[in-house]
Structure formats: structure tokens, C-alpha cells
Tab-separated table of C-alpha atoms in Angstrom:
chain	number	residue	atom	x	y	z
A	1	MET	CA	45.582	44.678	99.169
A	2	ALA	CA	45.736	46.552	102.946
A	3	LEU	CA	49.267	47.713	103.624
A	4	GLU	CA	50.924	50.349	105.344
A	5	VAL	CA	52.722	53.056	103.058
A	6	ARG	CA	55.652	54.181	104.748
A	7	GLY	CA	57.934	55.039	102.268
A	8	TRP	CA	58.587	54.536	98.161
A	9	GLU	CA	59.327	50.957	98.403
A	10	ASP	CA	56.301	50.988	99.770
A	11	VAL	CA	54.753	52.566	96.695
A	12	GLU	CA	56.793	50.547	94.259
A	13	GLN	CA	56.140	47.312	95.727
A	14	LEU	CA	52.035	48.000	95.629
A	15	TYR	CA	52.699	49.105	91.986
A	16	ARG	CA	54.332	45.827	90.273
A	17	ALA	CA	51.825	44.084	92.442
A	18	ASN	CA	48.643	45.909	91.403
A	19	ARG	CA	48.907	47.752	88.741
A	20	ALA	CA	47.774	45.501	86.076
A	21	ASP	CA	43.880	45.513	87.573
A	22	LEU	CA	44.097	49.222	87.474
A	23	VAL	CA	45.400	49.282	83.978
A	24	ARG	CA	42.207	47.112	83.045
A	25	LEU	CA	39.868	49.350	84.899
A	26	ALA	CA	41.821	52.447	83.053
A	27	GLY	CA	41.193	50.935	79.870
A	28	LEU	CA	37.639	49.945	80.586
A	29	LEU	CA	37.033	53.406	81.300
A	30	LEU	CA	39.423	55.135	78.758
A	31	ASP	CA	39.750	54.672	74.934
A	32	GLU	CA	43.480	56.432	75.398
A	33	PRO	CA	45.646	53.287	75.443
A	34	GLY	CA	48.710	55.745	76.378
A	35	ALA	CA	46.977	57.277	78.780
A	36	ARG	CA	45.930	54.154	81.090
A	37	GLU	CA	49.183	53.790	82.571
A	38	GLU	CA	49.892	57.490	83.088
A	39	VAL	CA	46.898	57.688	84.893
A	40	VAL	CA	47.555	54.739	86.862
A	41	GLN	CA	51.365	55.555	87.557
A	42	ASP	CA	49.763	58.906	89.069
A	43	ALA	CA	47.196	57.366	91.432
A	44	PHE	CA	50.427	55.783	93.275
A	45	VAL	CA	52.415	58.594	93.070
A	46	ALA	CA	49.084	60.728	94.764
A	47	LEU	CA	49.273	57.873	97.347
A	48	HIS	CA	52.858	58.224	97.505
A	49	LEU	CA	52.562	62.219	98.353
A	50	ARG	CA	49.419	61.514	100.783
A	51	ARG	CA	51.139	58.821	102.738
A	52	GLY	CA	50.032	58.670	106.156
A	53	THR	CA	47.254	60.422	105.904
A	54	VAL	CA	45.488	56.824	104.067
A	55	ALA	CA	44.467	54.043	105.824
A	56	PRO	CA	46.224	50.759	105.482
A	57	ASP	CA	42.496	49.106	104.748
A	58	LYS	CA	41.485	52.183	102.619
A	59	VAL	CA	44.546	51.760	100.016
A	60	PRO	CA	42.852	49.942	97.561
A	61	ALA	CA	39.895	52.424	97.529
A	62	TYR	CA	42.332	55.242	96.793
A	63	LEU	CA	43.973	53.625	94.286
A	64	ARG	CA	40.712	53.182	92.298
A	65	SER	CA	38.769	56.114	93.446
A	66	ALA	CA	42.262	58.052	91.632
A	67	VAL	CA	41.907	56.144	88.918
A	68	LEU	CA	38.494	56.730	88.114
A	69	ASN	CA	38.817	60.714	89.051
A	70	ALA	CA	41.781	60.202	86.862
A	71	ALA	CA	40.153	58.676	83.785
A	72	ARG	CA	37.367	61.356	84.447
A	73	SER	CA	39.287	64.085	84.282
A	74	ARG	CA	40.722	63.184	80.707
A	75	LEU	CA	37.529	62.482	79.930
A	76	ARG	CA	36.198	65.815	80.205
A	77	HIS	CA	38.818	67.565	78.752
A	78	ARG	CA	38.392	65.454	75.410
A	79	ARG	CA	34.884	66.599	75.398
A	80	VAL	CA	35.763	70.330	76.094
A	81	VAL	CA	38.137	69.874	73.636
A	82	SER	CA	36.480	67.554	70.461
A	83	ARG	CA	33.109	68.032	71.598
A	84	LEU	CA	32.916	64.248	71.061
A	85	GLY	CA	31.411	63.301	74.025
A	86	TRP	CA	31.971	60.180	76.559
A	87	ILE	CA	33.353	57.024	75.087
A	88	VAL	CA	33.484	55.000	77.539
A	89	PRO	CA	34.100	51.843	77.245
A	90	SER	CA	37.238	51.926	75.036
A	91	PRO	CA	36.034	49.664	71.617
A	92	PRO	CA	38.198	46.666	70.648
A	93	ALA	CA	41.919	48.096	69.389
A	94	THR	CA	41.965	45.339	67.026
A	95	PRO	CA	40.531	43.084	64.549
A	96	GLU	CA	41.533	40.328	66.649
A	97	ASP	CA	40.206	42.029	69.801
A	98	GLU	CA	36.816	42.384	67.998
A	99	ALA	CA	36.720	38.467	66.977
A	100	LEU	CA	37.595	37.665	70.886
A	101	MET	CA	34.424	39.599	71.428
A	102	GLY	CA	31.828	38.730	69.589
A	103	ASP	CA	28.859	40.395	68.487
A	104	ARG	CA	26.286	39.899	71.694
A	105	ARG	CA	29.563	41.154	73.805
A	106	ALA	CA	29.936	44.242	71.313
A	107	THR	CA	26.765	45.146	71.649
A	108	VAL	CA	26.716	45.016	75.632
A	109	LEU	CA	29.520	46.889	75.685
A	110	ALA	CA	28.102	49.601	73.018
A	111	ALA	CA	25.157	49.494	75.535
A	112	VAL	CA	27.483	50.845	78.223
A	113	ARG	CA	29.184	53.304	76.482
A	114	ARG	CA	26.160	55.012	76.406
A	115	LEU	CA	25.310	55.147	79.943
A	116	PRO	CA	25.933	58.186	81.866
A	117	ARG	CA	29.616	58.907	83.331
A	118	ARG	CA	28.391	57.431	87.028
A	119	GLN	CA	26.054	55.084	85.826
A	120	GLN	CA	29.123	53.219	83.737
A	121	GLU	CA	31.629	53.533	86.684
A	122	VAL	CA	29.116	51.634	88.882
A	123	VAL	CA	28.578	48.804	86.195
A	124	VAL	CA	32.362	48.526	85.475
A	125	LEU	CA	33.093	48.432	89.424
A	126	ARG	CA	29.917	45.922	89.895
A	127	TYR	CA	30.269	43.523	86.969
A	128	TRP	CA	33.743	43.888	86.611
A	129	LEU	CA	36.019	44.164	89.943
A	130	ASP	CA	32.736	42.384	91.478
A	131	LEU	CA	32.919	45.628	94.089
A	132	THR	CA	29.929	45.522	97.005
A	133	GLU	CA	27.799	48.524	97.001
A	134	ALA	CA	29.948	49.226	99.971
A	135	ASP	CA	33.252	49.502	97.960
A	136	ILE	CA	31.525	50.723	95.254
A	137	ALA	CA	30.675	53.623	97.608
A	138	SER	CA	33.705	54.494	99.098
A	139	THR	CA	35.512	54.245	95.729
A	140	LEU	CA	33.316	56.434	93.866
A	141	GLY	CA	32.471	58.853	97.466
A	142	ILE	CA	28.966	58.435	97.229
A	143	SER	CA	25.691	56.947	99.161
A	144	ALA	CA	25.472	53.078	99.257
A	145	GLY	CA	21.704	54.500	98.073
A	146	SER	CA	22.953	56.281	94.763
A	147	VAL	CA	25.109	53.081	94.102
A	148	LYS	CA	21.802	51.426	94.155
A	149	VAL	CA	19.957	53.688	91.401
A	150	HIS	CA	23.153	53.892	89.545
A	151	ALA	CA	23.102	50.474	88.774
A	152	SER	CA	19.660	49.767	88.757
A	153	ARG	CA	19.567	52.939	86.092
A	154	GLY	CA	22.407	51.646	84.267
A	155	LEU	CA	21.224	47.920	84.484
A	156	ALA	CA	17.411	48.478	82.789
A	157	ALA	CA	19.125	50.618	80.432
A	158	VAL	CA	21.633	48.116	79.030
A	159	ALA	CA	18.521	45.365	79.311
A	160	ARG	CA	16.443	48.160	77.088
A	161	THR	CA	18.842	48.290	74.386
A	162	LEU	CA	19.655	44.390	74.144
A	163	GLY	CA	16.185	43.981	74.312
A	164	ASP	CA	15.675	46.281	71.162
A	165	ASP	CA	18.610	44.476	69.535
A	166	GLN	CA	17.007	41.181	69.823
B	1	MET	CA	21.623	36.617	88.779
B	2	SER	CA	20.288	37.732	85.364
B	3	GLY	CA	20.456	37.340	81.893
B	4	VAL	CA	21.279	40.721	81.507
B	5	GLU	CA	23.877	40.998	84.558
B	6	ARG	CA	25.421	37.478	82.938
B	7	ASP	CA	25.883	38.892	79.802
B	8	LEU	CA	27.643	42.271	81.375
B	9	ARG	CA	29.899	40.455	83.247
B	10	ASP	CA	31.319	38.260	80.285
B	11	ALA	CA	31.334	41.220	78.140
B	12	LEU	CA	33.364	43.629	80.622
B	13	GLY	CA	35.787	40.439	81.279
B	14	ALA	CA	36.521	40.077	77.931
B	15	ARG	CA	36.781	43.281	77.364
B	16	ALA	CA	39.423	43.661	80.248
B	17	SER	CA	41.340	40.243	79.269
B	18	VAL	CA	41.822	41.692	75.971
B	19	ILE	CA	43.718	45.198	77.513
B	20	PRO	CA	47.575	45.609	77.159
B	21	VAL	CA	48.845	45.414	80.275
B	22	GLY	CA	52.361	46.424	79.370
B	23	ARG	CA	54.986	45.089	82.043
B	24	ALA	CA	55.786	47.651	85.178
B	25	ASP	CA	57.522	50.795	84.516
B	26	GLU	CA	59.014	51.998	87.987
B	27	SER	CA	61.443	54.569	86.274
B	28	GLY	CA	58.345	56.399	84.427
B	29	LEU	CA	56.586	56.094	87.506
B	30	SER	CA	59.838	58.068	89.575
B	31	ARG	CA	59.462	60.092	86.667
B	32	ARG	CA	56.110	61.209	87.328
B	33	LEU	CA	56.562	61.485	91.390
B	34	ALA	CA	59.782	63.442	90.382
B	35	THR	CA	57.204	65.960	87.903
B	36	ALA	CA	54.325	66.160	90.379
B	37	ARG	CA	57.109	67.682	93.343
B	38	ARG	CA	58.192	70.059	90.577
B	39	ARG	CA	54.960	71.102	90.631
B	40	ARG	CA	53.895	71.131	93.381
B	41	ARG	CA	57.260	72.965	94.723
B	42	SER	CA	56.226	75.756	92.211
B	43	ARG	CA	52.642	75.943	93.737
B	44	VAL	CA	54.114	76.209	96.972
B	45	GLY	CA	56.868	78.869	95.554
B	46	GLY	CA	53.729	80.954	93.695
B	47	ALA	CA	51.522	80.732	96.789
B	48	ALA	CA	54.452	82.397	99.037
B	49	LEU	CA	55.422	84.599	96.362
B	50	ALA	CA	51.904	86.043	96.380
B	51	LEU	CA	52.066	86.101	99.959
B	52	LEU	CA	55.033	88.614	99.854
B	53	LEU	CA	53.305	90.485	97.472
B	54	VAL	CA	49.627	90.939	99.450
B	55	LEU	CA	51.894	91.633	102.675
B	56	GLY	CA	54.181	93.747	100.946
B	57	ALA	CA	56.107	93.613	104.146
B	58	VAL	CA	59.661	92.816	102.989
B	59	THR	CA	61.082	94.465	106.037
B	60	VAL	CA	59.194	92.443	107.895
B	61	VAL	CA	60.144	89.158	106.048
B	62	ALA	CA	64.098	90.379	105.928
B	63	GLY	CA	63.316	90.284	109.807
B	64	ALA	CA	62.298	86.421	109.809
B	65	ASP	CA	65.082	85.583	107.410
B	66	ASP	CA	67.001	86.304	109.886
B	67	GLN	CA	65.764	84.480	112.668
B	68	GLY	CA	65.024	81.987	110.836
B	69	PRO	CA	66.353	77.704	112.159
B	70	ASN	CA	68.428	77.198	109.202
B	71	VAL	CA	71.298	79.235	110.572
B	72	VAL	CA	73.871	76.557	109.686
B	73	ALA	CA	76.928	77.205	111.364
B	74	GLY	CA	78.351	80.694	113.734
B	75	PRO	CA	81.858	81.247	115.809
B	76	ASP	CA	82.257	78.770	117.901
B	77	PRO	CA	85.908	79.000	119.885
B	78	SER	CA	84.183	76.755	122.952
B	79	SER	CA	83.809	73.799	120.663
B	80	THR	CA	87.209	71.067	121.060
B	81	THR	CA	86.662	68.135	118.423
B	82	SER	CA	88.759	65.025	118.201
B	83	VAL	CA	87.896	63.213	115.569
B	84	ALA	CA	89.396	60.334	113.730
B	85	GLU	CA	90.203	61.481	109.764
B	86	PRO	CA	89.413	59.125	107.131
B	87	SER	CA	91.791	57.914	105.248
B	88	THR	CA	92.046	59.248	102.193
B	89	THR	CA	94.666	59.467	99.251
B	90	ALA	CA	95.619	62.291	97.704
B	91	THR	CA	93.939	62.004	94.312
B	92	THR	CA	90.867	59.699	94.610
B	93	THR	CA	88.941	59.001	97.609
B	94	THR	CA	85.192	57.824	97.592
B	95	ASP	CA	82.608	58.052	99.895
B	96	THR	CA	78.956	56.329	99.305
B	97	THR	CA	76.467	57.445	101.853
B	98	GLY	CA	73.957	54.124	102.619
B	99	PRO	CA	70.366	54.725	102.598
B	100	GLU	CA	70.748	54.794	106.274
B	101	ALA	CA	72.350	58.205	105.640
B	102	PRO	CA	70.662	60.861	107.829
B	103	ALA	CA	68.913	63.755	106.002
B	104	PRO	CA	70.879	67.085	105.765
B	105	SER	CA	70.949	68.577	109.009
B	106	LEU	CA	69.972	71.905	109.286
B	107	SER	CA	71.881	72.182	112.500
B	108	PRO	CA	75.398	72.945	112.857
B	109	PRO	CA	77.390	71.002	111.071
B	110	ALA	CA	79.711	68.297	113.413
B	111	PRO	CA	83.409	69.726	113.016
B	112	THR	CA	84.919	66.672	110.986
B	113	THR	CA	87.865	68.553	112.530
B	114	ALA	CA	89.344	71.424	114.600
B	115	ALA	CA	93.050	71.307	113.834
B	116	PRO	CA	94.799	73.756	112.599
B	117	PRO	CA	94.780	73.451	109.021
B	118	ALA	CA	98.265	75.060	108.279
B	119	SER	CA	99.504	71.151	108.819
B	120	ALA	CA	96.483	70.360	106.116
B	121	ALA	CA	98.438	70.888	103.131
B	122	PRO	CA	100.074	67.510	102.988
B	123	ALA	CA	97.019	65.453	102.502
B	124	ALA	CA	96.868	67.364	99.097
B	125	THR	CA	100.151	65.902	97.919
B	126	GLY	CA	100.598	62.067	99.622
B	127	THR	CA	98.549	59.553	101.488
B	128	THR	CA	97.698	60.602	104.885
B	129	VAL	CA	96.814	58.117	107.455
B	130	PRO	CA	94.028	57.533	110.360
B	131	ARG	CA	95.005	60.090	112.945
B	132	THR	CA	93.233	62.144	116.199
B	133	THR	CA	93.607	65.774	116.257
B	134	SER	CA	92.276	68.248	118.827
B	135	THR	CA	92.883	72.227	119.568
B	136	THR	CA	90.863	74.918	120.803
B	137	ALA	CA	92.348	77.196	118.617
B	138	PRO	CA	89.896	78.579	116.369
B	139	PRO	CA	90.297	78.555	112.708
B	140	ALA	CA	91.103	81.574	110.231
B	141	PRO	CA	87.813	83.419	109.269
B	142	VAL	CA	86.034	81.288	105.988
B	143	PRO	CA	87.613	83.899	103.242
B	144	ASP	CA	84.383	86.000	101.816
B	145	ASP	CA	84.243	83.887	98.341
B	146	ALA	CA	84.065	81.182	99.810
B	147	VAL	CA	80.603	78.736	99.287
B	148	TRP	CA	81.448	76.412	102.029
B	149	PRO	CA	82.251	76.049	105.106
B	150	PRO	CA	79.475	79.185	105.763
B	151	PRO	CA	80.935	82.407	107.151
B	152	GLY	CA	82.295	82.624	111.118
B	153	SER	CA	82.156	78.273	111.062
B	154	ALA	CA	84.762	76.090	113.104
B	155	THR	CA	84.515	73.395	111.064
B	156	THR	CA	87.738	72.960	108.670
B	157	PHE	CA	88.655	70.584	105.958
B	158	THR	CA	91.858	68.593	105.835
B	159	THR	CA	91.612	67.844	102.527
B	160	PRO	CA	89.937	68.436	99.376
B	161	SER	CA	87.629	65.355	99.287
B	162	GLN	CA	86.692	66.199	102.907
B	163	ALA	CA	85.441	69.072	101.991
B	164	THR	CA	83.737	68.160	99.021
B	165	THR	CA	82.342	65.509	100.777
B	166	ASP	CA	79.921	67.641	103.458
B	167	PHE	CA	79.647	70.135	100.685
B	168	ALA	CA	77.755	67.711	99.211
B	169	ARG	CA	75.919	66.333	102.127
B	170	ARG	CA	75.346	69.680	103.870
B	171	PHE	CA	74.918	72.342	101.281
B	172	LEU	CA	74.012	70.306	98.563
B	173	GLY	CA	71.595	67.874	100.615
B	174	MET	CA	73.017	65.061	98.052
B	175	THR	CA	72.726	62.378	101.364
B	176	LYS	CA	73.954	59.638	98.448
B	177	SER	CA	76.834	60.953	96.786
B	178	GLN	CA	80.222	59.657	95.594
B	179	VAL	CA	83.084	62.295	95.646
B	180	GLY	CA	86.297	61.122	92.916
B	181	THR	CA	89.312	62.266	91.690
B	182	ALA	CA	90.672	64.816	93.701
B	183	ARG	CA	92.867	67.179	91.209
B	184	VAL	CA	95.504	69.470	93.367
B	185	ASP	CA	97.518	72.453	91.855
B	186	GLY	CA	99.424	74.152	95.079
B	187	SER	CA	96.508	75.672	97.017
B	188	ASN	CA	93.626	75.265	94.599
B	189	ALA	CA	91.749	71.328	93.779
B	190	ASN	CA	88.977	70.092	91.685
B	191	VAL	CA	87.248	67.773	92.858
B	192	ASP	CA	84.586	64.866	91.272
B	193	LEU	CA	81.441	64.423	92.232
B	194	ARG	CA	78.423	62.527	91.454
B	195	ALA	CA	75.079	61.486	92.467
B	196	ILE	CA	74.266	57.875	93.826
B	197	GLY	CA	71.388	55.852	92.526
B	198	GLU	CA	69.348	53.263	94.252
B	199	SER	CA	71.541	50.360	92.734
B	200	GLY	CA	74.393	52.208	93.606
B	201	SER	CA	75.643	52.624	90.762
B	202	PRO	CA	76.914	56.500	90.086
B	203	VAL	CA	74.115	58.445	88.003
B	204	GLY	CA	73.766	61.668	86.308
B	205	VAL	CA	76.646	63.805	84.983
B	206	VAL	CA	79.803	64.323	86.842
B	207	SER	CA	79.981	67.731	88.657
B	208	VAL	CA	82.797	69.451	89.509
B	209	VAL	CA	83.567	70.722	92.753
B	210	SER	CA	86.345	73.820	92.756
B	211	LEU	CA	88.421	74.614	96.268
B	212	ARG	CA	91.172	76.587	97.760
B	213	ARG	CA	93.601	76.032	100.385
B	214	VAL	CA	93.572	79.100	102.998
B	215	GLU	CA	96.238	79.469	105.713
B	216	GLY	CA	94.798	78.526	109.268
B	217	ARG	CA	91.536	77.847	107.752
B	218	GLY	CA	91.874	74.940	105.421
B	219	TRP	CA	90.635	74.049	102.229
B	220	VAL	CA	86.935	75.533	101.284
B	221	VAL	CA	84.680	75.193	98.303
B	222	LEU	CA	84.710	78.031	96.045
B	223	GLY	CA	81.762	76.595	93.980
B	224	SER	CA	80.803	73.913	91.611
B	225	ALA	CA	79.901	73.306	87.955
B	226	ALA	CA	77.810	70.877	86.161
B	227	PRO	CA	78.173	70.212	82.445
B	228	SER	CA	74.576	69.682	81.982
B	229	ILE	CA	74.425	73.215	83.293
B	230	VAL	CA	76.205	76.322	82.545
B	231	VAL	CA	75.214	79.873	83.786
B	232	ASP	CA	75.487	82.674	82.025
B	233	GLN	CA	74.369	85.185	84.282
B	234	PRO	CA	75.163	86.399	87.372
B	235	THR	CA	78.282	85.604	87.074
B	236	THR	CA	80.386	84.881	90.090
B	237	GLY	CA	81.413	87.497	92.800
B	238	ALA	CA	78.191	89.118	90.897
B	239	THR	CA	76.230	92.098	92.975
B	240	VAL	CA	72.677	91.000	92.531
B	241	SER	CA	69.588	92.420	93.824
B	242	SER	CA	65.933	90.965	93.660
B	243	PRO	CA	64.468	90.254	91.243
B	244	LEU	CA	67.094	87.936	89.819
B	245	THR	CA	67.717	86.972	86.461
B	246	VAL	CA	69.380	83.557	86.150
B	247	ARG	CA	70.468	82.540	82.340
B	248	GLY	CA	72.407	79.663	80.956
B	249	ARG	CA	72.187	76.671	78.736
B	250	THR	CA	71.062	73.413	80.128
B	251	GLN	CA	70.353	69.582	79.156
B	252	ALA	CA	68.733	68.284	82.207
B	253	PHE	CA	66.416	65.386	82.557
B	254	GLU	CA	63.250	67.085	81.077
B	255	GLY	CA	65.197	70.156	80.691
B	256	THR	CA	63.829	71.392	84.139
B	257	VAL	CA	66.290	72.900	86.521
B	258	ASP	CA	65.580	74.296	89.693
B	259	VAL	CA	66.929	77.906	90.985
B	260	GLU	CA	67.535	78.629	94.230
B	261	VAL	CA	69.016	81.848	95.741
B	262	ARG	CA	70.427	81.576	99.236
B	263	ARG	CA	71.930	83.862	101.711
B	264	ASP	CA	74.960	82.534	103.981
B	265	GLY	CA	74.308	80.380	106.804
B	266	ALA	CA	71.169	79.160	105.787
B	267	LEU	CA	70.306	76.267	103.478
B	268	THR	CA	66.544	77.150	103.035
B	269	PRO	CA	66.428	79.420	99.853
B	270	ILE	CA	65.234	83.066	100.306
B	271	GLY	CA	64.275	82.937	96.134
B	272	ARG	CA	63.286	80.155	94.312
B	273	SER	CA	62.362	79.364	90.519
B	274	PHE	CA	62.874	76.763	87.707
B	275	GLY	CA	64.133	77.161	84.128
B	276	THR	CA	63.285	75.279	81.220
B	277	GLY	CA	66.011	73.793	78.544
B	278	GLY	CA	66.741	71.353	76.476
B	279	GLY	CA	66.671	68.247	77.733
B	280	ALA	CA	67.883	65.607	74.476
B	281	GLU	CA	70.014	68.653	73.084
B	282	VAL	CA	71.950	71.370	74.912
B	283	LEU	CA	69.306	74.926	75.266
B	284	PRO	CA	69.114	78.521	76.671
B	285	PHE	CA	66.927	78.510	80.082
B	286	GLU	CA	65.851	81.917	81.964
B	287	ALA	CA	64.546	82.011	85.325
B	288	THR	CA	63.528	84.855	87.556
B	289	VAL	CA	63.651	84.716	90.623
B	290	THR	CA	62.607	87.104	93.321
B	291	PHE	CA	63.642	87.609	97.224
B	292	ALA	CA	63.800	89.328	99.912
B	293	ARG	CA	66.900	91.352	100.816
B	294	PRO	CA	68.611	89.014	103.019
B	295	SER	CA	70.658	90.789	106.055
B	296	THR	CA	73.915	88.884	105.109
B	297	PRO	CA	75.941	90.589	102.682
B	298	ARG	CA	76.665	87.216	100.653
B	299	GLY	CA	74.828	84.420	99.012
B	300	THR	CA	75.145	81.183	96.650
B	301	VAL	CA	73.398	81.331	93.453
B	302	VAL	CA	72.418	77.149	93.102
B	303	VAL	CA	70.932	75.528	89.613
B	304	SER	CA	70.218	72.305	89.692
B	305	GLU	CA	68.770	68.830	88.264
B	306	PRO	CA	66.443	67.335	90.171
B	307	ARG	CA	66.707	63.718	90.801
B	308	ALA	CA	64.232	61.743	88.970
B	309	ASP	CA	63.574	58.706	91.467
B	310	PHE	CA	62.223	58.549	95.113
B	311	GLY	CA	63.975	60.255	97.986
B	312	ASP	CA	65.077	63.661	99.377
B	313	ARG	CA	68.664	62.700	98.675
B	314	GLY	CA	69.287	66.285	97.055
B	315	PRO	CA	69.833	66.952	93.279
B	316	LEU	CA	71.610	65.191	90.484
B	317	THR	CA	74.199	67.495	89.587
B	318	ALA	CA	74.706	71.367	90.026
B	319	THR	CA	76.044	74.439	89.494
B	320	VAL	CA	76.627	76.531	92.372
B	321	LEU	CA	78.250	80.155	92.428
B	322	ARG	CA	79.263	82.567	94.696
B	323	ILE	CA	77.218	86.069	94.631
B	324	ALA	CA	77.076	89.580	96.708
B	325	PHE	CA	73.790	91.376	97.581
């Protein structure tokens, strides 16, 4: 979705074409259904306000990064307020969702939920969006080496959980 | 790929697939843009105020204000303009500027006609026909109680609708607006003004622009009143000083109104703030505007409802009143 953003019309076009994936990304990191659309819209608003400073080929990474930052910010706020800790990804919302997910999937997601924040983000970007290490590094603003470390540790932690569970 | 990686891919994919995405909400997107802009303006205003306080250089600011690039008009007796006047009717005229309409210019407004306005009276009582006028005679001065055109301007308007159109575009910055019914009563007139949305349809409520015909000058704008924004303080013609408290009642989008104090001859406000009233119902608002005393003796208070959609297309509606410093 590399596009030059010259005006609001371009932003609206990008929004219509890409919001679904970004809402799902927000949904994997936030358990506030009402907040998903908001963080996605804020990402597009931020893109518009910074138009001309984001290179066309960097737009996808910019939007993902904006969504992740907004999600992180909301979770941080909630943690401060409720002292409940990170709760990501969101649990199944309905019994129908739970039925669709199955026990094994629920166990995997619970393991991901217990990962440190940065490892969760790397795992979601790697195994849901299928991003390369370079793209993940660009999105998160960290080095490719750090991506490898976070992915490795996250994977190991999930494997341990599944091993314990089996 | 290991078994754990397959599990991760499968579980995350399954979870993502059951996340409800809903429908695109472009209007919500536009509202969030408007909110972001208001916050940014507030931050910029706050930073500017802090800078002023730190510097403590009110006189320096006033001097800079006088030399600003925003002087919109000055006497230009040498201007000789020859333009075709658009055909209008006495009661209704519509002016819809398209997306290509230029942003409000901070340069002196192009005179629409420099004809002696004494002959302009028929425009208010009957249908005018396209005609071309040309003169070198300077018009009579703009009266002190007029908001538009600015003092010293050579611009004259032969019809209330013409003056309203120029006021909407240049003073308010409404590059997409529709001038509606003009109600003329002798030398006084009220003209409806409404913003135009992306679809080309009118949006928001109608502002009523009040005008007066001045001998030797033509029609001048005295102010405007938006039914959704009633300003109780200050009153029209009041002498004000900084900090100025603006009070009133509003039913604007999200209850927020922008409040500006402008000096004559400049479109950029010398002070700016915002107030919060009611969105769903009419509620009181109050805003305090701090500004450096300008060199001009008069100016305006502009209380407006910002547009939620994108574009620097001016406000949705505005109440404008004359003040003295």
C-alpha cells in the first residue's frame, strides 16, 4: 500500500483500503473493542498531519507503528489506572468465538498474552502479519538483531507453556 | 517451521478472523481530524501565550503586529478596476465555490467593482444585469462600525449578496459557502450564509449576515449571527481590553467554539481561545482571550464552530461582532 499522501482524499482512500487489517492488528493487542477503530483512525489522522514527511514506501510501516504505539499507550494508561497488567491479545469475546478458537488455540493465545510487551508485538507482527525482520524492525523502531532476540525469546516462552500444558 | 510457529500462526490467524471489523467510518475519521486540529491549535496558542509571558514584551509584540503580513487592505486611490458584475436577483443569489477555490488570500482583496456605490441601490430592489463599471474616484470611507471591507479599503460592493460572498470567503475563510436569501429593508439588509459540504450540499446552520448601505460606498458588513452561537459578552461596539472574557451560549459540534480577537486590517487573530458549551443542547460557554493591545482602534470578535470535515475551508458558522480597543 505504498502511496503518496498529498491530501485528505488520499488518506481516506488508504483508510478504506487498509483499515480492516489495522483494526485486526489493534484487536490482537487491545481488548477494548471500542478502542480499535479509534486507534486506527488516529493513525490515519497522524499520517495526514505529517503528510509530506512520510515517504510513500514507509506509509505501511508508519500506520502499523502508529497503531502499535496507540495501543501501547492505551494499555499503559489502563495499567496505571487499574493495576491489572497487560492483557493482550484480547480474549474471545463470545462463546461462539471460543468455540471457533478451540482449546489449543486458546492456550497459545494465553501464552502470548503472558509475554512481555515487546515480545508480544514481535510475535504478532511475525506470525500474523508475516512481516520480515526488517519490516518488524522498521515498524517498531528497533534493530533487526533486537527483533531476532524478542522473537526467539517469545517463541521459547510459548513453547515452554505448550510443553507444560501437554 | 516448527510446531510452535505453526500453532502461533494458526491461533493468531483464528483470533484475528473473529475480531469484528465493522464498516469504515469516514465521518468519524473526519471528526477525529477536527479534534486533533483543535488540540494542536490549543497547544500552539498555549505555547505562544507562554512565550509572550516569558518575553514580557507587549510593546514589541504590538510593534510586530503592526508590521505583520496580514494587512488586507489599504487606501489605493490609484486603483482602477474594470470587472463584470455577476448577475444577481434582489432576493436570492447562490455562490458555491468549488474544490478548486483558492484559499483566502491575505493580500488585499481584489476589488469587485470600484464604481461609485451611490448608483448601487437598485441592486437591492430589482434584478441587476451584467455590466462593467470603471472609475478612478475613491469611494467613501468604510464606517467605523463595519466589519467588512476593512478600513481604508477601495473595495465596494453593489449588492448585499456580493458583500456577503466576499465576507464569507476572505474574512471568515469559508471557501465553500452558499449565499442564500437577501432580505433588504431600505438601507439595511440581512443575508443568509451557509457552508457547503464535500457532497456539495449545505451543511451546518445558517448564519445571518447583517449589512448596511452607505452613501458613496455601497454595502458593508456589520457582523454576523449564528443561531447556534449567541454571544452575550462583549456586546457589539463594546470597548474591550486583554484579557477579554467572551461569554455566550452554544450548541456547536462537540460543544466547542473557537474564539478569536482580530484587529482591523488583519485576518490573523491577535488572540485566540476556545470555549466549551453544549453539543446536544444549548449550554453556556466562556473563553478568555489574551492579546497585546493593537495599534488599530477597532477590531472584531469571531466566535465560530469549526468544520468537522477536512480542509482549511473556514468555519461551519460564525458569530462576528465589532469591538473597540
